[in-house]
């Protein structure tokens, strides 16, 4: 009588480290259009920072509006990243993408004229233009699953961005 035995190991431990590693592993990708653009595709509900607020230049008037929008977002318990560095806007978008920030609000000179800003969605890189008063309710709605990005793209105009401008 010849008996065959198969050994197997059952490892029932499933600690937080494995869960976090799995989240990071499944969230990471590299943009097809640019091999140097690494992105963490965190769902807005689990992203450590929900929104980046960026001025298009270091103009003091723009920085005042940036601080105002960032303050409103933080008052609504939405973790917010402000990047006022002198780097090109595309580079600041890339920095936010690398750490998984799902949305970026850009304050530009049109903001000073008409009170509107752009919001860029990380995964599609689509941008919409909306009144700055609508930024916090819109981001809050998406994070709490009351709205979707598609809802916003139907409500507000999509901004056409030159690819060269985005990748500066």
XYZ file of N, CA and C in Angstrom:
504
model
N 0.854 -1.164 0.000
C 0.000 0.000 0.000
C 0.904 1.232 0.000
N 0.646 2.089 -0.982
C 1.438 3.314 -1.139
C 0.541 4.517 -0.854
N 0.903 5.269 0.146
C 0.070 6.408 0.560
C 0.766 7.723 0.181
N 0.031 8.619 -0.490
C 0.570 9.911 -0.895
C 0.042 10.974 0.066
N 0.970 11.800 0.552
C 0.583 12.871 1.460
C 0.936 14.209 0.817
N -0.007 15.132 0.900
C 0.228 16.488 0.417
C 0.292 17.396 1.634
N 1.373 18.124 1.712
C 1.481 19.061 2.828
C 0.910 20.407 2.392
N 0.310 21.053 3.308
C -0.213 22.390 3.019
C -0.104 23.241 4.276
N -0.068 24.518 4.054
C 0.048 25.448 5.165
C -1.144 26.400 5.091
N -1.796 26.519 6.182
C -2.881 27.493 6.278
C -2.399 28.584 7.214
N -2.383 29.801 6.679
C -1.932 30.916 7.496
C -3.124 31.836 7.739
N -3.729 31.698 8.891
C -4.941 32.463 9.148
C -4.709 33.935 9.506
N -3.461 34.339 9.718
C -3.237 35.725 10.119
C -3.501 36.659 8.940
N -4.185 37.725 9.220
C -4.502 38.717 8.193
C -4.468 40.078 8.873
N -3.271 40.553 9.169
C -3.120 41.790 9.917
C -3.330 43.031 9.076
N -3.275 44.164 9.734
C -3.495 45.444 9.070
C -2.416 45.723 8.032
N -1.204 45.231 8.267
C -0.117 45.427 7.307
C -0.434 44.824 5.952
N -1.028 43.656 5.951
C -1.393 43.002 4.689
C -2.526 43.736 4.000
N -3.452 44.245 4.773
C -4.565 44.999 4.189
C -4.035 46.276 3.539
N -3.156 46.987 4.236
C -2.588 48.211 3.678
C -1.744 47.923 2.439
N -0.935 46.862 2.497
C -0.131 46.507 1.335
C -1.031 46.202 0.139
N -2.101 45.480 0.374
C -3.031 45.147 -0.703
C -3.659 46.418 -1.285
N -4.054 47.340 -0.433
C -4.628 48.605 -0.895
C -3.627 49.367 -1.757
N -2.384 49.453 -1.304
C -1.353 50.167 -2.059
C -1.049 49.467 -3.382
N -0.943 48.164 -3.344
C -0.625 47.378 -4.546
C -1.703 47.538 -5.616
N -2.949 47.533 -5.214
C -4.047 47.626 -6.178
C -4.344 49.059 -6.604
N -3.800 50.033 -5.885
C -4.059 51.432 -6.206
C -2.992 52.055 -7.104
N -1.836 51.452 -7.185
C -0.714 52.029 -7.922
C -0.800 51.717 -9.413
N -0.566 52.733 -10.243
C -0.406 52.501 -11.678
C 0.438 53.615 -12.279
N 0.891 53.389 -13.501
C 1.677 54.380 -14.232
C 0.851 54.811 -15.436
N 0.735 56.114 -15.641
C -0.045 56.624 -16.773
C 0.569 56.138 -18.079
N -0.285 55.671 -18.989
C 0.187 55.169 -20.277
C 0.862 56.271 -21.088
N 0.363 57.491 -20.975
C 0.899 58.595 -21.769
C 2.275 59.065 -21.295
N 2.651 58.728 -20.079
C 3.912 59.212 -19.523
C 4.398 58.230 -18.465
N 5.475 57.515 -18.770
C 5.980 56.490 -17.856
C 6.485 57.045 -16.538
N 6.753 58.340 -16.487
C 7.258 58.932 -15.248
C 6.137 59.434 -14.352
N 4.872 59.294 -14.767
C 3.741 59.761 -13.956
C 3.139 58.587 -13.205
N 3.584 58.400 -11.995
C 3.053 57.348 -11.127
C 1.824 57.902 -10.400
N 0.826 57.057 -10.241
C -0.421 57.500 -9.642
C -0.890 56.462 -8.625
N -1.407 56.950 -7.505
C -2.095 56.099 -6.542
C -3.578 56.365 -6.721
N -4.321 55.375 -7.176
C -5.737 55.532 -7.483
C -6.579 55.163 -6.261
N -6.463 55.958 -5.216
C -7.288 55.722 -4.038
C -8.709 56.194 -4.312
N -9.663 55.432 -3.832
C -11.050 55.850 -3.865
C -11.158 57.107 -2.996
N -11.942 58.109 -3.395
C -12.024 59.329 -2.578
C -12.398 59.081 -1.116
N -13.142 58.012 -0.846
C -13.535 57.734 0.534
C -12.350 57.326 1.409
N -11.312 56.716 0.833
C -10.178 56.246 1.633
C -8.901 57.047 1.409
N -8.917 57.984 0.474
C -7.722 58.793 0.219
C -7.375 59.611 1.465
N -6.116 59.589 1.887
C -5.736 60.355 3.075
C -5.987 61.850 2.907
N -5.758 62.367 1.709
C -6.044 63.767 1.413
C -7.053 63.796 0.276
N -8.119 64.528 0.455
C -9.230 64.514 -0.506
C -9.035 65.484 -1.657
N -8.336 66.584 -1.414
C -8.268 67.637 -2.419
C -6.966 68.420 -2.284
N -6.420 68.827 -3.433
C -5.283 69.743 -3.458
C -5.808 71.088 -3.952
N -5.311 72.166 -3.385
C -5.695 73.496 -3.835
C -4.415 74.183 -4.311
N -4.432 74.596 -5.591
C -3.226 75.092 -6.231
C -3.468 76.444 -6.895
N -2.615 77.430 -6.635
C -2.706 78.678 -7.397
C -1.949 78.502 -8.712
N -2.408 79.164 -9.766
C -1.725 79.045 -11.051
C -0.401 79.804 -11.050
N -0.283 80.798 -10.160
C 0.982 81.521 -10.001
C 1.097 81.958 -8.540
N 2.212 82.593 -8.213
C 2.435 82.979 -6.813
C 1.870 84.363 -6.499
N 0.917 84.831 -7.270
C 0.268 86.119 -7.059
C -0.390 86.138 -5.672
N -0.140 87.173 -4.864
C -0.723 87.230 -3.514
C -2.259 87.190 -3.498
N -2.899 87.784 -4.499
C -4.365 87.747 -4.552
C -4.867 86.318 -4.758
N -4.162 85.564 -5.608
C -4.543 84.164 -5.826
C -4.321 83.347 -4.559
N -3.207 83.608 -3.870
C -2.911 82.868 -2.641
C -3.969 83.105 -1.566
N -4.533 84.293 -1.531
C -5.607 84.594 -0.577
C -6.824 83.723 -0.864
N -7.179 83.595 -2.144
C -8.318 82.751 -2.535
C -8.019 81.280 -2.242
N -6.777 80.851 -2.500
C -6.372 79.472 -2.200
C -6.570 79.181 -0.711
N -6.111 80.077 0.138
C -6.242 79.884 1.587
C -7.716 79.839 2.010
N -8.526 80.664 1.369
C -9.958 80.706 1.672
C -10.636 79.363 1.311
N -10.350 78.850 0.109
C -10.942 77.577 -0.326
C -10.435 76.428 0.542
N -9.134 76.408 0.811
C -8.560 75.344 1.645
C -9.174 75.374 3.043
N -9.392 76.560 3.584
C -10.009 76.689 4.906
C -11.427 76.137 4.930
N -12.205 76.432 3.878
C -13.572 75.906 3.795
C -13.577 74.382 3.710
N -12.656 73.823 2.915
C -12.569 72.367 2.792
C -12.206 71.736 4.141
N -11.227 72.322 4.817
C -10.802 71.774 6.111
C -11.876 71.952 7.181
N -12.647 73.033 7.107
C -13.757 73.217 8.042
C -14.826 72.145 7.857
N -14.892 71.560 6.674
C -15.840 70.471 6.395
C -15.212 69.100 6.624
N -14.073 69.072 7.323
C -13.340 67.835 7.631
C -12.869 67.101 6.395
N -12.502 67.853 5.358
C -11.921 67.267 4.155
C -10.430 67.586 4.170
N -9.605 66.553 4.365
C -8.156 66.759 4.414
C -7.708 67.366 3.092
N -6.968 68.463 3.186
C -6.638 69.261 2.019
C -5.155 69.538 1.959
N -4.622 69.531 0.757
C -3.209 69.805 0.510
C -3.105 71.098 -0.281
N -2.302 72.028 0.188
C -2.069 73.277 -0.528
C -0.630 73.263 -1.027
N -0.442 73.530 -2.321
C 0.905 73.561 -2.908
C 1.086 74.903 -3.606
N 1.785 75.819 -2.920
C 2.044 77.148 -3.476
C 3.461 77.255 -4.026
N 4.091 76.129 -4.277
C 5.469 76.148 -4.763
C 5.542 76.788 -6.148
N 6.743 77.087 -6.574
C 6.936 77.744 -7.866
C 7.031 76.751 -9.017
N 6.850 75.470 -8.740
C 6.904 74.450 -9.799
C 5.756 74.661 -10.787
N 5.930 74.153 -12.000
C 4.880 74.247 -13.019
C 3.620 73.548 -12.511
N 2.475 74.009 -12.979
C 1.198 73.448 -12.534
C 1.111 71.950 -12.808
N 1.569 71.506 -13.972
C 1.552 70.074 -14.298
C 2.366 69.256 -13.314
N 3.488 69.795 -12.874
C 4.334 69.103 -11.892
C 3.614 69.015 -10.542
N 2.897 70.078 -10.170
C 2.161 70.049 -8.899
C 0.991 69.073 -8.977
N 0.342 68.980 -10.152
C -0.690 67.943 -10.344
C -0.068 66.557 -10.165
N 1.104 66.341 -10.770
C 1.771 65.035 -10.691
C 2.120 64.677 -9.243
N 2.566 65.649 -8.470
C 2.875 65.394 -7.049
C 1.636 64.915 -6.299
N 0.514 65.572 -6.570
C -0.738 65.186 -5.907
C -1.189 63.795 -6.364
N -1.025 63.515 -7.666
C -1.402 62.202 -8.194
C -0.584 61.090 -7.534
N 0.688 61.342 -7.315
C 1.585 60.337 -6.730
C 1.172 59.925 -5.328
N 0.564 60.832 -4.585
C 0.168 60.498 -3.215
C -1.324 60.187 -3.104
N -2.003 60.112 -4.252
C -3.380 59.640 -4.263
C -4.462 60.667 -4.016
N -4.169 61.953 -4.170
C -5.185 62.990 -3.973
C -6.153 62.944 -5.164
N -7.442 62.676 -4.936
C -8.355 62.480 -6.068
C -8.772 63.741 -6.821
N -8.709 64.914 -6.187
C -9.164 66.144 -6.835
C -8.171 67.279 -6.605
N -8.067 68.151 -7.612
C -7.223 69.337 -7.480
C -8.020 70.552 -7.928
N -8.077 71.550 -7.081
C -8.741 72.808 -7.389
C -7.652 73.783 -7.821
N -7.844 74.414 -8.977
C -6.875 75.394 -9.468
C -7.503 76.782 -9.448
N -6.817 77.686 -8.782
C -7.239 79.083 -8.713
C -6.398 79.840 -9.737
N -7.077 80.484 -10.696
C -6.371 81.210 -11.748
C -6.854 82.657 -11.814
N -6.409 83.381 -12.817
C -6.767 84.794 -12.906
C -8.239 84.996 -13.244
N -8.882 84.014 -13.875
C -10.327 84.094 -14.106
C -11.086 84.074 -12.779
N -10.512 83.425 -11.781
C -11.135 83.370 -10.451
C -11.321 84.783 -9.903
N -10.316 85.621 -10.107
C -10.394 86.991 -9.609
C -11.455 87.790 -10.360
N -11.704 87.437 -11.615
C -12.688 88.158 -12.433
C -14.115 87.686 -12.168
N -14.308 86.350 -12.219
C -15.682 85.824 -12.181
C -15.984 84.895 -11.007
N -15.014 84.658 -10.129
C -15.269 83.830 -8.944
C -15.386 82.344 -9.225
N -14.871 81.885 -10.378
C -14.917 80.449 -10.687
C -13.523 79.847 -10.599
N -13.465 78.539 -10.361
C -12.210 77.785 -10.295
C -12.370 76.518 -11.130
N -11.265 75.814 -11.343
C -11.370 74.511 -11.998
C -11.132 73.420 -10.967
N -11.817 72.308 -11.160
C -11.532 71.090 -10.389
C -11.098 70.045 -11.392
N -9.975 69.402 -11.107
C -9.433 68.335 -11.953
C -9.589 67.017 -11.218
N -10.122 66.027 -11.916
C -10.260 64.684 -11.359
C -9.016 63.890 -11.732
N -8.406 63.237 -10.782
C -7.114 62.582 -10.953
C -7.091 61.512 -12.035
N -8.039 60.596 -12.044
C -7.951 59.440 -12.937
C -8.249 59.775 -14.395
N -9.238 60.612 -14.639
C -9.583 60.966 -16.017
C -8.836 62.215 -16.484
N -8.325 63.002 -15.559
C -7.678 64.292 -15.790
C -8.641 65.297 -16.437
N -9.936 65.034 -16.353
C -10.957 65.954 -16.853
C -11.102 67.092 -15.853
N -11.290 68.303 -16.391
C -11.455 69.473 -15.537
C -12.798 70.128 -15.813
N -13.412 70.624 -14.751
C -14.656 71.379 -14.881
C -14.451 72.750 -14.259
N -15.252 73.697 -14.679
C -15.191 75.044 -14.119
C -16.473 75.298 -13.351
N -16.336 75.726 -12.093
C -17.505 75.953 -11.257
C -17.261 77.121 -10.314
N -18.325 77.694 -9.751
C -18.144 78.779 -8.779
C -17.389 78.272 -7.548
N -16.530 79.117 -7.003
C -15.729 78.662 -5.856
C -16.604 78.290 -4.660
N -17.798 78.870 -4.565
C -18.721 78.516 -3.471
C -19.225 77.082 -3.591
N -19.155 76.487 -4.780
C -19.626 75.115 -4.997
C -18.548 74.053 -4.788
N -17.307 74.477 -4.556
C -16.197 73.519 -4.426
C -16.401 72.593 -3.231
N -16.563 73.149 -2.051
C -16.679 72.330 -0.843
C -17.890 71.398 -0.891
N -19.094 71.890 -1.242
C -20.226 70.958 -1.318
C -20.025 69.853 -2.362
N -19.348 70.180 -3.456
C -19.122 69.179 -4.509
C -18.160 68.092 -4.042
N -17.016 68.486 -3.487
C -16.038 67.502 -3.003
C -16.629 66.703 -1.841
N -17.313 67.373 -0.931
C -17.946 66.694 0.202
C -18.962 65.665 -0.303
N -19.759 66.051 -1.301
C -20.759 65.142 -1.857
C -20.148 63.900 -2.479
N -19.035 64.066 -3.191
C -18.377 62.901 -3.803
C -17.776 61.998 -2.735
N -17.093 62.602 -1.766
C -16.443 61.804 -0.709
C -17.468 61.009 0.093
N -18.666 61.574 0.273
C -19.701 60.897 1.057
C -20.738 60.187 0.187
N -20.383 59.969 -1.078
C -21.197 59.206 -2.038
C -22.605 59.756 -2.251
N -22.747 61.052 -2.131
C -24.027 61.699 -2.425
C -24.033 62.205 -3.867
N -22.825 62.389 -4.438
C -22.639 62.824 -5.812
C -21.583 61.947 -6.466
N -21.530 61.992 -7.786
C -20.445 61.323 -8.512
C -19.766 62.359 -9.405
N -18.579 62.031 -9.902
C -17.880 62.925 -10.810
C -18.727 63.154 -12.065
N -19.413 62.116 -12.530
C -20.286 62.258 -13.698
C -21.389 63.282 -13.449
N -21.925 63.306 -12.230
C -22.945 64.309 -11.899
C -22.394 65.724 -12.097
N -21.150 65.926 -11.657
C -20.550 67.256 -11.772
C -20.237 67.616 -13.219
N -19.783 66.637 -14.012
C -19.462 66.941 -15.412
C -20.718 67.250 -16.224
N -21.865 66.772 -15.760
C -23.126 67.108 -16.436
C -23.636 68.487 -16.011
N -23.306 68.875 -14.781
C -23.808 70.141 -14.240
C -22.952 71.344 -14.625
N -21.628 71.146 -14.700
C -20.701 72.248 -14.944
C -19.951 72.031 -16.258
N -19.487 73.127 -16.892
C -18.786 72.980 -18.168
C -17.414 72.321 -18.008
N -17.095 71.463 -18.969
C -15.779 70.817 -19.001
C -14.801 71.793 -19.648
N -13.620 71.897 -19.048
C -12.588 72.796 -19.540
C -11.637 71.971 -20.422
N -11.434 72.446 -21.630
C -10.478 71.784 -22.539
C -9.081 72.282 -22.213
N -8.179 71.347 -21.906
C -6.818 71.712 -21.538
C -5.872 71.177 -22.592
N -4.951 72.023 -23.006
C -3.912 71.608 -23.953
C -3.000 70.620 -23.241
N -2.761 69.459 -23.867
C -1.906 68.420 -23.253
C -0.536 68.959 -22.881
N 0.037 69.801 -23.717
C 1.350 70.365 -23.422
C 1.320 71.211 -22.163
N 0.219 71.907 -21.950
C 0.063 72.756 -20.773
C -0.008 71.908 -19.507
N -0.706 70.760 -19.577
C -0.871 69.880 -18.424
C 0.459 69.252 -18.012
N 1.329 68.942 -18.954
C 2.549 68.186 -18.654
C 3.778 69.051 -18.454
N 3.609 70.337 -18.291
C 4.782 71.220 -18.099
C 5.510 70.865 -16.846
